Amino acid sequence: MDREPELVEKILGLKEKRNAVILVHNYQLGEVQDIADFVGDSLDLSQRAAKTDASVIVFCGVHFMAETASILCPDKTVLLPDMHAGCPMANMITAPQLRARKKEHPKATVVCYINSSAAVKAESDVCCTSANAVGVIESLAADEILFVPDQYLGHYVSSKTSKKMILWPGFCPTHARILPEHIIKLKHEYPEAKVVVHPECKPGVIALADEVLSTSGMIKFAGREDVRQIIVGTEIGIIYRLRKENPGKHFIPVSEQAVCPNMKLITLEKVLWSLEEMAPVVKVPERIRLKAKKAVDRMLAVGRSA
Ligand code: 13P
Ligand code: SF4
């Protein structure tokens, strides 16, 4: 028997009762995207969290995203339906490691990708997402930037700015599976298609792209009248939304291997369970939150640039 309609009904009923909002990242399973109040990229989701008047935020994404919601909304209960949904890239740098690197580059302004822990954000001057990394860095007075943890996003930004960028050697294991040869092969098969990739991809992949965009940037690009066929270089969860919002257009994932197992830990069953139990709660300690909020607020003031 298909349990999905029953699960959805229960989730929506409890959502009302708890005065909750369900925020969902573009990489989530299709059935989770379908129960969302809002689906978006990391920047959209932070902006939504900052302005919601719900009492509870159910975050269908990974841990750093729920932490960002907690940083912005200390009075709300932030639920992450599976506490194991982490981001391996975010775990590639710790606050003590960043403090040590800062001592080596005392004049540098520290920019952290939003894919980082609250403790790392608290050690940073400003944060950025894939949708505004170039804009954030260009907004800074400093000429020397210490950028953590994504070396590939950092490399991409350094190709767009004259500032000196010191990069931390982190990376996304999912985007690292996307290779130039995959794109070259697909370009031969679909010569009319546009190639769109995420800036977490390696430089050799980025060099082959027509557009380098955040996940919501890709959704927007796909909606353009003149775009009919796209080779998509990012996590494959986004294909669901692209197809749903653009019937009749053709989306070709670069690699079926580009799956983020952490994003897929969130299921309808777990969303229901977390609303029933009001757990697991993500709450950033106040001392860290206040410092991290400065970096996040500074980013939100810049807004979206891609
Ligand atoms: P976006 O902010 O572009 O959605 O990216 C988030 C992410 O984790 C990419 O791997
Ligand atoms: Fe982290 Fe990569 Fe998963 Fe995004 S896709 S959450 S960067 S592991």
Tab-separated table of C-alpha atoms and ligand atoms in Angstrom:
chain	number	residue	atom	x	y	z
A	1	MET	CA	0.000	0.000	0.000
A	2	ASP	CA	1.251	3.514	-0.805
A	3	ARG	CA	1.695	5.230	2.575
A	4	GLU	CA	2.709	8.562	1.091
A	5	PRO	CA	-0.732	10.309	1.035
A	6	GLU	CA	-1.363	9.300	4.643
A	7	LEU	CA	2.100	10.517	5.724
A	8	VAL	CA	1.653	13.801	3.898
A	9	GLU	CA	-1.754	14.385	5.501
A	10	LYS	CA	-0.344	13.734	8.978
A	11	ILE	CA	2.659	16.015	8.372
A	12	LEU	CA	0.507	18.868	7.106
A	13	GLY	CA	-1.908	18.499	10.048
A	14	LEU	CA	0.895	18.555	12.619
A	15	LYS	CA	2.594	21.411	10.830
A	16	GLU	CA	-0.525	23.547	11.427
A	17	LYS	CA	-0.792	22.442	15.040
A	18	ARG	CA	2.860	23.280	15.782
A	19	ASN	CA	2.817	26.519	13.757
A	20	ALA	CA	5.747	25.159	11.765
A	21	VAL	CA	7.256	26.081	8.424
A	22	ILE	CA	8.970	23.420	6.272
A	23	LEU	CA	12.085	24.703	4.482
A	24	VAL	CA	13.567	22.343	1.902
A	25	HIS	CA	16.834	22.416	-0.039
A	26	ASN	CA	16.868	21.856	-3.819
A	27	TYR	CA	18.743	18.518	-3.388
A	28	GLN	CA	16.100	16.870	-1.197
A	29	LEU	CA	14.079	13.840	-2.283
A	30	GLY	CA	11.144	14.729	-4.566
A	31	GLU	CA	8.510	13.684	-2.027
A	32	VAL	CA	10.132	15.943	0.587
A	33	GLN	CA	10.264	18.865	-1.877
A	34	ASP	CA	6.531	18.335	-2.453
A	35	ILE	CA	5.577	19.043	1.201
A	36	ALA	CA	7.689	22.207	1.421
A	37	ASP	CA	6.472	25.665	2.224
A	38	PHE	CA	9.558	26.780	0.387
A	39	VAL	CA	12.272	25.056	-1.682
A	40	GLY	CA	15.538	26.876	-2.364
A	41	ASP	CA	19.296	27.219	-2.226
A	42	SER	CA	21.297	28.033	0.901
A	43	LEU	CA	20.846	31.776	0.461
A	44	ASP	CA	17.075	31.567	-0.159
A	45	LEU	CA	16.653	29.309	2.857
A	46	SER	CA	18.613	31.632	5.177
A	47	GLN	CA	16.590	34.595	3.946
A	48	ARG	CA	13.327	32.670	4.503
A	49	ALA	CA	14.393	31.538	7.976
A	50	ALA	CA	15.306	35.134	8.902
A	51	LYS	CA	11.825	36.424	8.095
A	52	THR	CA	9.454	33.604	9.038
A	53	ASP	CA	6.926	34.207	11.804
A	54	ALA	CA	6.388	30.469	12.422
A	55	SER	CA	7.340	29.099	15.854
A	56	VAL	CA	9.058	25.995	14.477
A	57	ILE	CA	11.343	25.562	11.454
A	58	VAL	CA	11.583	22.030	10.063
A	59	PHE	CA	14.810	22.116	8.086
A	60	CYS	CA	15.005	19.519	5.327
A	61	GLY	CA	18.634	19.903	4.385
A	62	VAL	CA	21.931	19.371	6.193
A	63	HIS	CA	23.214	20.389	9.632
A	64	PHE	CA	24.953	23.667	8.730
A	65	MET	CA	21.707	24.906	7.132
A	66	ALA	CA	19.719	24.197	10.309
A	67	GLU	CA	22.474	25.868	12.343
A	68	THR	CA	22.209	28.969	10.160
A	69	ALA	CA	18.456	29.055	10.854
A	70	SER	CA	19.214	28.763	14.588
A	71	ILE	CA	21.779	31.595	14.329
A	72	LEU	CA	19.165	33.823	12.719
A	73	CYS	CA	16.153	32.737	14.793
A	74	PRO	CA	17.219	32.035	18.397
A	75	ASP	CA	13.626	32.116	19.667
A	76	LYS	CA	12.350	29.484	17.235
A	77	THR	CA	12.671	25.726	17.515
A	78	VAL	CA	14.770	24.441	14.606
A	79	LEU	CA	14.283	20.755	13.796
A	80	LEU	CA	16.608	18.699	11.576
A	81	PRO	CA	14.700	15.432	10.963
A	82	ASP	CA	17.938	13.399	10.926
A	83	MET	CA	20.825	14.610	13.103
A	84	HIS	CA	23.256	12.558	10.987
A	85	ALA	CA	22.589	14.729	7.929
A	86	GLY	CA	25.907	16.560	7.986
A	87	CYS	CA	28.024	18.076	5.231
A	88	PRO	CA	31.447	16.417	4.846
A	89	MET	CA	32.888	19.618	3.385
A	90	ALA	CA	31.749	21.646	6.403
A	91	ASN	CA	33.507	19.083	8.605
A	92	MET	CA	36.818	19.632	6.782
A	93	ILE	CA	37.656	22.631	8.980
A	94	THR	CA	37.281	23.212	12.729
A	95	ALA	CA	37.333	26.476	14.685
A	96	PRO	CA	40.791	25.729	16.262
A	97	GLN	CA	42.198	24.984	12.777
A	98	LEU	CA	40.824	28.281	11.471
A	99	ARG	CA	42.218	30.200	14.462
A	100	ALA	CA	45.673	28.746	13.744
A	101	ARG	CA	45.472	29.705	10.044
A	102	LYS	CA	44.337	33.236	10.939
A	103	LYS	CA	47.526	33.686	12.993
A	104	GLU	CA	49.551	32.899	9.858
A	105	HIS	CA	47.638	35.568	7.875
A	106	PRO	CA	46.805	38.301	10.393
A	107	LYS	CA	45.972	40.909	7.733
A	108	ALA	CA	43.525	38.722	5.779
A	109	THR	CA	39.747	39.132	5.945
A	110	VAL	CA	38.198	35.735	6.691
A	111	VAL	CA	35.354	34.619	4.428
A	112	CYS	CA	33.647	31.325	5.164
A	113	TYR	CA	31.363	29.476	2.804
A	114	ILE	CA	27.980	28.913	4.459
A	115	ASN	CA	28.867	25.182	4.295
A	116	SER	CA	30.708	25.470	7.611
A	117	SER	CA	29.899	24.992	11.293
A	118	ALA	CA	28.539	27.811	13.460
A	119	ALA	CA	31.854	27.728	15.365
A	120	VAL	CA	33.773	28.386	12.113
A	121	LYS	CA	31.335	31.174	11.184
A	122	ALA	CA	31.986	32.700	14.620
A	123	GLU	CA	35.707	32.911	13.700
A	124	SER	CA	34.961	34.530	10.310
A	125	ASP	CA	34.403	38.135	9.269
A	126	VAL	CA	31.728	37.342	6.722
A	127	CYS	CA	30.016	34.345	5.261
A	128	CYS	CA	28.902	33.677	1.652
A	129	THR	CA	26.949	31.153	-0.394
A	130	SER	CA	27.402	29.922	-3.947
A	131	ALA	CA	24.884	32.609	-4.974
A	132	ASN	CA	26.873	35.566	-3.685
A	133	ALA	CA	30.503	34.506	-3.149
A	134	VAL	CA	31.857	36.885	-5.811
A	135	GLY	CA	29.607	39.747	-4.637
A	136	VAL	CA	30.580	39.278	-0.987
A	137	ILE	CA	34.296	39.235	-1.760
A	138	GLU	CA	34.048	42.252	-4.054
A	139	SER	CA	32.181	44.125	-1.291
A	140	LEU	CA	35.190	43.852	1.052
A	141	ALA	CA	37.817	46.567	1.444
A	142	ALA	CA	40.609	44.035	2.071
A	143	ASP	CA	42.903	42.867	-0.725
A	144	GLU	CA	43.827	39.637	1.033
A	145	ILE	CA	41.125	37.021	1.713
A	146	LEU	CA	41.386	33.815	3.712
A	147	PHE	CA	38.648	31.627	2.214
A	148	VAL	CA	37.366	28.453	3.903
A	149	PRO	CA	36.567	25.583	3.480
A	150	ASP	CA	35.836	25.012	-0.254
A	151	GLN	CA	38.999	25.246	-2.361
A	152	TYR	CA	37.028	24.913	-5.623
A	153	LEU	CA	34.511	27.659	-4.892
A	154	GLY	CA	37.502	29.702	-3.716
A	155	HIS	CA	39.348	28.967	-6.945
A	156	TYR	CA	36.317	29.992	-9.002
A	157	VAL	CA	35.962	33.270	-7.077
A	158	SER	CA	39.678	33.988	-7.458
A	159	SER	CA	39.197	33.825	-11.253
A	160	LYS	CA	36.607	36.624	-10.931
A	161	THR	CA	38.468	38.986	-8.608
A	162	SER	CA	41.884	40.615	-8.415
A	163	LYS	CA	42.076	40.009	-4.657
A	164	LYS	CA	44.673	37.635	-3.230
A	165	MET	CA	42.848	34.497	-2.079
A	166	ILE	CA	44.332	32.061	0.433
A	167	LEU	CA	42.376	28.797	0.107
A	168	TRP	CA	41.651	26.029	2.590
A	169	PRO	CA	41.901	22.555	0.963
A	170	GLY	CA	38.273	21.462	1.577
A	171	PHE	CA	35.963	20.125	-1.135
A	172	CYS	CA	32.573	18.531	-1.702
A	173	PRO	CA	32.925	14.751	-2.275
A	174	THR	CA	29.696	14.727	-4.309
A	175	HIS	CA	30.739	17.466	-6.744
A	176	ALA	CA	34.233	15.946	-6.958
A	177	ARG	CA	32.604	12.995	-8.765
A	178	ILE	CA	31.676	15.241	-11.680
A	179	LEU	CA	34.519	15.050	-14.212
A	180	PRO	CA	35.406	16.996	-17.375
A	181	GLU	CA	35.176	13.821	-19.492
A	182	HIS	CA	31.516	13.388	-18.486
A	183	ILE	CA	30.725	16.841	-19.843
A	184	ILE	CA	32.800	16.438	-23.002
A	185	LYS	CA	30.910	13.217	-23.834
A	186	LEU	CA	27.491	14.811	-23.205
A	187	LYS	CA	28.389	17.895	-25.250
A	188	HIS	CA	29.036	15.576	-28.227
A	189	GLU	CA	25.698	13.835	-27.693
A	190	TYR	CA	23.710	17.048	-27.119
A	191	PRO	CA	25.492	19.824	-29.054
A	192	GLU	CA	22.556	22.234	-28.613
A	193	ALA	CA	22.456	21.911	-24.814
A	194	LYS	CA	23.661	24.590	-22.387
A	195	VAL	CA	26.113	23.366	-19.735
A	196	VAL	CA	25.362	24.603	-16.227
A	197	VAL	CA	27.555	23.643	-13.257
A	198	HIS	CA	27.788	24.423	-9.538
A	199	PRO	CA	30.863	26.389	-8.363
A	200	GLU	CA	31.772	23.496	-6.018
A	201	CYS	CA	32.904	21.611	-9.144
A	202	LYS	CA	36.592	21.269	-9.996
A	203	PRO	CA	38.219	23.945	-12.220
A	204	GLY	CA	38.414	21.568	-15.241
A	205	VAL	CA	34.620	21.144	-15.064
A	206	ILE	CA	33.960	24.854	-14.575
A	207	ALA	CA	36.083	25.632	-17.637
A	208	LEU	CA	33.586	23.672	-19.800
A	209	ALA	CA	30.444	25.393	-18.499
A	210	ASP	CA	28.267	28.043	-20.111
A	211	GLU	CA	27.017	29.113	-16.685
A	212	VAL	CA	28.329	28.623	-13.126
A	213	LEU	CA	25.370	28.979	-10.769
A	214	SER	CA	23.968	28.206	-7.324
A	215	THR	CA	21.164	25.631	-7.292
A	216	SER	CA	18.442	28.302	-7.346
A	217	GLY	CA	20.422	30.145	-10.021
A	218	MET	CA	20.071	26.978	-12.116
A	219	ILE	CA	16.294	26.873	-11.515
A	220	LYS	CA	16.015	30.478	-12.674
A	221	PHE	CA	18.213	29.880	-15.722
A	222	ALA	CA	16.140	26.826	-16.729
A	223	GLY	CA	12.996	28.973	-16.751
A	224	ARG	CA	14.359	31.182	-19.535
A	225	GLU	CA	12.331	31.038	-22.747
A	226	ASP	CA	15.426	30.508	-24.946
A	227	VAL	CA	16.762	27.585	-22.884
A	228	ARG	CA	15.340	24.163	-23.894
A	229	GLN	CA	18.024	21.621	-23.052
A	230	ILE	CA	20.510	21.709	-20.152
A	231	ILE	CA	23.401	19.487	-19.093
A	232	VAL	CA	23.271	19.817	-15.300
A	233	GLY	CA	26.502	19.576	-13.297
A	234	THR	CA	25.422	19.311	-9.688
A	235	GLU	CA	23.774	16.934	-7.196
A	236	ILE	CA	21.023	15.013	-8.977
A	237	GLY	CA	18.230	15.927	-6.517
A	238	ILE	CA	17.817	19.200	-8.395
A	239	ILE	CA	16.645	17.346	-11.524
A	240	TYR	CA	13.280	16.644	-9.852
A	241	ARG	CA	12.498	20.347	-9.417
A	242	LEU	CA	13.879	21.307	-12.826
A	243	ARG	CA	11.586	18.768	-14.544
A	244	LYS	CA	8.572	19.594	-12.367
A	245	GLU	CA	8.801	23.321	-13.100
A	246	ASN	CA	9.755	22.973	-16.769
A	247	PRO	CA	7.644	20.277	-18.439
A	248	GLY	CA	8.725	19.821	-22.039
A	249	LYS	CA	12.337	20.863	-21.423
A	250	HIS	CA	15.195	18.382	-21.368
A	251	PHE	CA	17.542	18.082	-18.375
A	252	ILE	CA	20.556	15.788	-18.557
A	253	PRO	CA	22.427	15.088	-15.292
A	254	VAL	CA	26.206	15.081	-15.840
A	255	SER	CA	26.651	12.150	-13.490
A	256	GLU	CA	24.177	9.764	-11.847
A	257	GLN	CA	26.958	9.307	-9.249
A	258	ALA	CA	26.611	12.890	-8.044
A	259	VAL	CA	24.437	12.009	-5.056
A	260	CYS	CA	24.798	13.624	-1.633
A	261	PRO	CA	23.959	10.772	0.761
A	262	ASN	CA	23.468	13.220	3.625
A	263	MET	CA	20.767	15.153	1.818
A	264	LYS	CA	18.938	11.871	1.177
A	265	LEU	CA	18.765	11.016	4.888
A	266	ILE	CA	15.683	13.212	5.245
A	267	THR	CA	12.516	11.257	4.468
A	268	LEU	CA	8.792	11.872	4.943
A	269	GLU	CA	8.764	9.389	7.835
A	270	LYS	CA	11.506	11.332	9.613
A	271	VAL	CA	9.788	14.673	8.989
A	272	LEU	CA	6.622	13.312	10.598
A	273	TRP	CA	8.548	11.808	13.488
A	274	SER	CA	10.412	15.054	14.153
A	275	LEU	CA	7.154	17.044	14.245
A	276	GLU	CA	5.608	14.487	16.593
A	277	GLU	CA	8.592	14.404	18.952
A	278	MET	CA	9.750	18.009	18.396
A	279	ALA	CA	13.250	16.559	17.939
A	280	PRO	CA	16.100	16.531	16.999
A	281	VAL	CA	16.584	20.206	17.830
A	282	VAL	CA	19.528	22.195	16.437
A	283	LYS	CA	20.436	25.043	18.774
A	284	VAL	CA	23.614	27.076	18.501
A	285	PRO	CA	24.994	28.153	21.922
A	286	GLU	CA	24.468	31.890	22.485
A	287	ARG	CA	28.168	32.809	22.786
A	288	ILE	CA	28.903	31.287	19.355
A	289	ARG	CA	25.609	32.425	17.856
A	290	LEU	CA	26.218	36.124	18.524
A	291	LYS	CA	29.627	36.022	16.810
A	292	ALA	CA	28.420	33.857	13.910
A	293	LYS	CA	25.394	36.104	13.369
A	294	LYS	CA	27.659	39.048	12.552
A	295	ALA	CA	29.169	37.062	9.668
A	296	VAL	CA	25.762	35.847	8.425
A	297	ASP	CA	24.114	39.294	8.719
A	298	ARG	CA	26.971	40.863	6.803
A	299	MET	CA	26.377	38.332	4.023
A	300	LEU	CA	22.601	38.891	3.996
A	301	ALA	CA	23.205	42.625	3.566
A	302	VAL	CA	25.001	41.853	0.283
A	303	GLY	CA	22.147	39.634	-1.009
A	304	ARG	CA	22.226	37.588	-4.209
A	305	SER	CA	24.664	38.174	-7.043
A	306	ALA	CA	24.297	34.939	-9.109
B	1	13P	P1	23.401	25.962	-2.990
B	1	13P	O1	23.470	27.035	-1.960
B	1	13P	O2	23.816	26.424	-4.359
B	1	13P	O3	22.048	25.344	-3.009
B	1	13P	O4	24.456	24.832	-2.620
B	1	13P	C1	24.395	24.153	-1.403
B	1	13P	C2	25.218	22.954	-1.402
B	1	13P	O5	25.411	22.288	-0.422
B	1	13P	C3	25.831	22.582	-2.647
B	1	13P	O6	26.456	21.385	-2.526
B	2	SF4	FE1	27.919	19.219	1.494
B	2	SF4	FE2	28.420	18.491	-1.011
B	2	SF4	FE3	26.279	17.501	0.228
B	2	SF4	FE4	26.373	20.080	-0.526
B	2	SF4	S1	26.364	18.295	-1.854
B	2	SF4	S2	25.674	19.287	1.443
B	2	SF4	S3	28.547	20.543	-0.172
B	2	SF4	S4	28.443	17.168	0.774
